[in-house]
PDB file of C-alpha atoms in Angstrom:
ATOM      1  CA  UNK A   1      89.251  88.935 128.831  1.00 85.00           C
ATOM      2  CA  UNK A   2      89.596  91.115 125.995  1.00 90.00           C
ATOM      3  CA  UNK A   3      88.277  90.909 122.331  1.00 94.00           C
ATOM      4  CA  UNK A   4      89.801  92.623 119.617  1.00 96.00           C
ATOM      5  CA  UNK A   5      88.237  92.699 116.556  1.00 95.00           C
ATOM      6  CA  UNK A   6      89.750  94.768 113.360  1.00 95.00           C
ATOM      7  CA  UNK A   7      88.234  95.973 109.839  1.00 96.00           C
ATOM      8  CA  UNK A   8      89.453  98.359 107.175  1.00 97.00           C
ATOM      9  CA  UNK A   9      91.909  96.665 105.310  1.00 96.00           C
ATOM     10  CA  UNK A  10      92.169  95.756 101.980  1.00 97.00           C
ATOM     11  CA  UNK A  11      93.481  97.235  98.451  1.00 98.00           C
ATOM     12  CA  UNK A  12      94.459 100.292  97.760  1.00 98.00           C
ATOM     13  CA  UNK A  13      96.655 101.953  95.360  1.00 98.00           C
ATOM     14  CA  UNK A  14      99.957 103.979  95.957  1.00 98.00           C
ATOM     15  CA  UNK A  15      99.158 107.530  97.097  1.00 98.00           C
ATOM     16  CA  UNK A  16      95.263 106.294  98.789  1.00 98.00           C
ATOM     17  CA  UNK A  17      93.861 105.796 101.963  1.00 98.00           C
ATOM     18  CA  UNK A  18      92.459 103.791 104.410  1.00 98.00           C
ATOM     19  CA  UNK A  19      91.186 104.178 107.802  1.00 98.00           C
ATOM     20  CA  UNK A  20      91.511 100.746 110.027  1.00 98.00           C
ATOM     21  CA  UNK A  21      89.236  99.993 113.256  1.00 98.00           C
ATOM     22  CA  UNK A  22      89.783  98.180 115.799  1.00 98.00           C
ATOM     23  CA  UNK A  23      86.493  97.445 118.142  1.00 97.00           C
ATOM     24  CA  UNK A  24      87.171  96.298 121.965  1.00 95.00           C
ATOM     25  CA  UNK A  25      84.836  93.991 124.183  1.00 93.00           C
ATOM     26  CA  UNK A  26      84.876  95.036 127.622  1.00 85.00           C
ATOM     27  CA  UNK A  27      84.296  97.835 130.046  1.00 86.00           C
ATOM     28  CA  UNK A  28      87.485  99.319 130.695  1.00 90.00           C
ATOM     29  CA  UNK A  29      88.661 100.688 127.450  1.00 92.00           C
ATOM     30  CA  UNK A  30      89.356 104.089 128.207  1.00 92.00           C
ATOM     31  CA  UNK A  31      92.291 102.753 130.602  1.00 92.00           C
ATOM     32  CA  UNK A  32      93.784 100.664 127.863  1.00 94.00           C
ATOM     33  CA  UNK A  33      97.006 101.568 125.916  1.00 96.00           C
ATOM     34  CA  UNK A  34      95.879 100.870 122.371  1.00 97.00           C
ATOM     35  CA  UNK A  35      98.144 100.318 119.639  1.00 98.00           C
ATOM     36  CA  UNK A  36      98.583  99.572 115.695  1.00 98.00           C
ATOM     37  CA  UNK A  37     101.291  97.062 114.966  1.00 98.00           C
ATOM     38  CA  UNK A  38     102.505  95.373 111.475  1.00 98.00           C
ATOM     39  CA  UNK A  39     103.928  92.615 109.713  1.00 98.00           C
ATOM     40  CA  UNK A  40     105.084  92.342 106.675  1.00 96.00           C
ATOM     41  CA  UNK A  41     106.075  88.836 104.885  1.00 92.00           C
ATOM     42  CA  UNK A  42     109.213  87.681 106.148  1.00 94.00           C
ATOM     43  CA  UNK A  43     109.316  90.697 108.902  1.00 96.00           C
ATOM     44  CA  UNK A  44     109.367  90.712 112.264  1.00 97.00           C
ATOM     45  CA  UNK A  45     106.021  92.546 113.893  1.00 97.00           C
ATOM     46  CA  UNK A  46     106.496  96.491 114.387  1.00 97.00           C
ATOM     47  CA  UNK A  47     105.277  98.874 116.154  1.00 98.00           C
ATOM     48  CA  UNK A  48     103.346 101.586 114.362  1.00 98.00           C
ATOM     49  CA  UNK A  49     101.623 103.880 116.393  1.00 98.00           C
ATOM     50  CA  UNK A  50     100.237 103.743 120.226  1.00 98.00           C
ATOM     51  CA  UNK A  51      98.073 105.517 121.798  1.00 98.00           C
ATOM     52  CA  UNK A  52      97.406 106.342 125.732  1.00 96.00           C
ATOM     53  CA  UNK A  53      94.414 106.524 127.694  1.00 94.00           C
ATOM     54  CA  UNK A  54      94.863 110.031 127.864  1.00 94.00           C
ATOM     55  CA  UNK A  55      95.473 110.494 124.003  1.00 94.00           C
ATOM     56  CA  UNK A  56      99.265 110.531 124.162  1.00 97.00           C
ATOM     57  CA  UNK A  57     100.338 109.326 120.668  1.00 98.00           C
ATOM     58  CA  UNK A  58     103.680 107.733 119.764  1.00 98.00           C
ATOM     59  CA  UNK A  59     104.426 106.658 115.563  1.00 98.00           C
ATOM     60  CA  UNK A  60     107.241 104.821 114.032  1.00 97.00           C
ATOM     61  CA  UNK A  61     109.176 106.899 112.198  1.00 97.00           C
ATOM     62  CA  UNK A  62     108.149 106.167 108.668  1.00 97.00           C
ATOM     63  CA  UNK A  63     104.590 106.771 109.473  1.00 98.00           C
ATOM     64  CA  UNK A  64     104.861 110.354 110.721  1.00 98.00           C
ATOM     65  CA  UNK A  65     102.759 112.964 108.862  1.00 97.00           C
ATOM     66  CA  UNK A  66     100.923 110.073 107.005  1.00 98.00           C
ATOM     67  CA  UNK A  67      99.172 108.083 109.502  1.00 98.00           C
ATOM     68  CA  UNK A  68      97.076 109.143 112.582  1.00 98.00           C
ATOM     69  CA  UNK A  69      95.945 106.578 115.626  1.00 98.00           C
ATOM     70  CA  UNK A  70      93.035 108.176 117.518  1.00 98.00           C
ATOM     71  CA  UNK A  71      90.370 106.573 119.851  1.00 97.00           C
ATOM     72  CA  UNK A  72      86.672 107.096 120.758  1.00 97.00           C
ATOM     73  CA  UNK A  73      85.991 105.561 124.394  1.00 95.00           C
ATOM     74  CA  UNK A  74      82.113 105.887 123.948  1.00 95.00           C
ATOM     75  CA  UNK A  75      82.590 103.446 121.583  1.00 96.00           C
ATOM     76  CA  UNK A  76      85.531 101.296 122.776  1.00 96.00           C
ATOM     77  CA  UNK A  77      87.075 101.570 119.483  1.00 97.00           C
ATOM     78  CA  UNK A  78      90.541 102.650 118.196  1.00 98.00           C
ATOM     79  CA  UNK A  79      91.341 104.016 114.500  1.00 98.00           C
ATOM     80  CA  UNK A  80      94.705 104.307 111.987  1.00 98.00           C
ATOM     81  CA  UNK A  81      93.715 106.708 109.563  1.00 98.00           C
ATOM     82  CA  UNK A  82      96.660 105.505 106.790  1.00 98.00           C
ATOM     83  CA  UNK A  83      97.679 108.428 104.249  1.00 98.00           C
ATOM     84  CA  UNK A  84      99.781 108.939 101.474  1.00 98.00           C
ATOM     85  CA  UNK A  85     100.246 105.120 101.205  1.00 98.00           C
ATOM     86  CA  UNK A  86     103.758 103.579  99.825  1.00 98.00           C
ATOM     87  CA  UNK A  87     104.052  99.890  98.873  1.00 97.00           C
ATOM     88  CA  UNK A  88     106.337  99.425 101.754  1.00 96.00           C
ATOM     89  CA  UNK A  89     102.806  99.763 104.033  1.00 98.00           C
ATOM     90  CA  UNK A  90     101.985  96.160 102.766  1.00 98.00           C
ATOM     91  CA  UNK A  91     101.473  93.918 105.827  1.00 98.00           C
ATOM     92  CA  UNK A  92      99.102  92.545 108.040  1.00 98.00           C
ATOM     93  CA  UNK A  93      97.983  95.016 110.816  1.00 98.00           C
ATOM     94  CA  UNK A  94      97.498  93.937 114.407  1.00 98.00           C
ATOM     95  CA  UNK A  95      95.399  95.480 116.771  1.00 98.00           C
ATOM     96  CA  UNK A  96      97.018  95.367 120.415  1.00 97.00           C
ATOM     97  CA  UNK A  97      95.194  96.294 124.129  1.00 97.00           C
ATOM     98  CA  UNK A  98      97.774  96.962 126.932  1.00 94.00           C
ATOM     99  CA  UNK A  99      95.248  96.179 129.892  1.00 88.00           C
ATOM    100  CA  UNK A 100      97.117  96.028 133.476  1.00 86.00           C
ATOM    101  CA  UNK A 101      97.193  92.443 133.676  1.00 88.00           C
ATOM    102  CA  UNK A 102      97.900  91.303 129.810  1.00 92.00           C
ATOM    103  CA  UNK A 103      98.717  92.397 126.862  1.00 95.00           C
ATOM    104  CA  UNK A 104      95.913  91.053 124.000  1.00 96.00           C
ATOM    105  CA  UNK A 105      96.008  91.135 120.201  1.00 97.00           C
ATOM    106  CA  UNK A 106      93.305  90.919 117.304  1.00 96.00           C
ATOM    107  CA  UNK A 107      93.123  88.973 114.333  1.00 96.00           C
ATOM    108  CA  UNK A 108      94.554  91.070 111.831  1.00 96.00           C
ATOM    109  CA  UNK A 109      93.305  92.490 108.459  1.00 97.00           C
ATOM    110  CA  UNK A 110      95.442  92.676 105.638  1.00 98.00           C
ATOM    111  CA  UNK A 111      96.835  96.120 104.493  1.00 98.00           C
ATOM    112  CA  UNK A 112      97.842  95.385 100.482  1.00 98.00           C
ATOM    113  CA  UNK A 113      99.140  98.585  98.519  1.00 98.00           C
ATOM    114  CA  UNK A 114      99.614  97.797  94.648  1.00 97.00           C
ATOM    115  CA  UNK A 115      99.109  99.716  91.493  1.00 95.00           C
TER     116      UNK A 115
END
């Protein structure tokens, strides 16, 4: 069993920044495939960026150059440092662990940018 807990959203204006977290239970983290994933109202869930156990990183393509997914194992916790945001990065973000067995999702924290 795998917990997923997020933090980091909230409000931010066009153009700002905000880094998301995503802290894993467990012991195995640093085999995990870790990933970022969205939804917006009225959207289906999307990818956003994934990240391997051995750092490989993948982004959607309207993400690239704005928003970086890293991890730190010592601390079973993944990170989406979020850029140069648009209004079109409104959604709920998901927090997802790809463990061998099953795949497991947070809660979600809510990603709102307004003027």
């Amino acid at each position: 069993q795998v917990q997923l807990v997020e933090s980091g959203g909230g409000l931010v204006q066009p153009g700002g920044s905000l880094r998301l977290s995503c802290a894993a239970s467990g012991s195995n983290f640093r085999n995990y495939v870790m990933g970022w994933y969205r939804q917006a109202p009225g959207k289906e869930r999307e990818l956003v960026a994934v990240i391997s156990s051995g750092g490989t990183t993948r982004y959607v393509d309207s993400v690239k150059g704005r928003f970086t997914i890293s991890r730190d194992n010592a601390k079973n916790t993944v990170y989406l440092q979020m850029n140069s945001l648009r209004p079109e990065d409104t959604a709920v973000y998901y927090c997802r662990s790809e463990t061998p067995i099953r795949v497991y999702w947070g809660q979600g924290t809510q990603v709102t940018v307004s003027s």
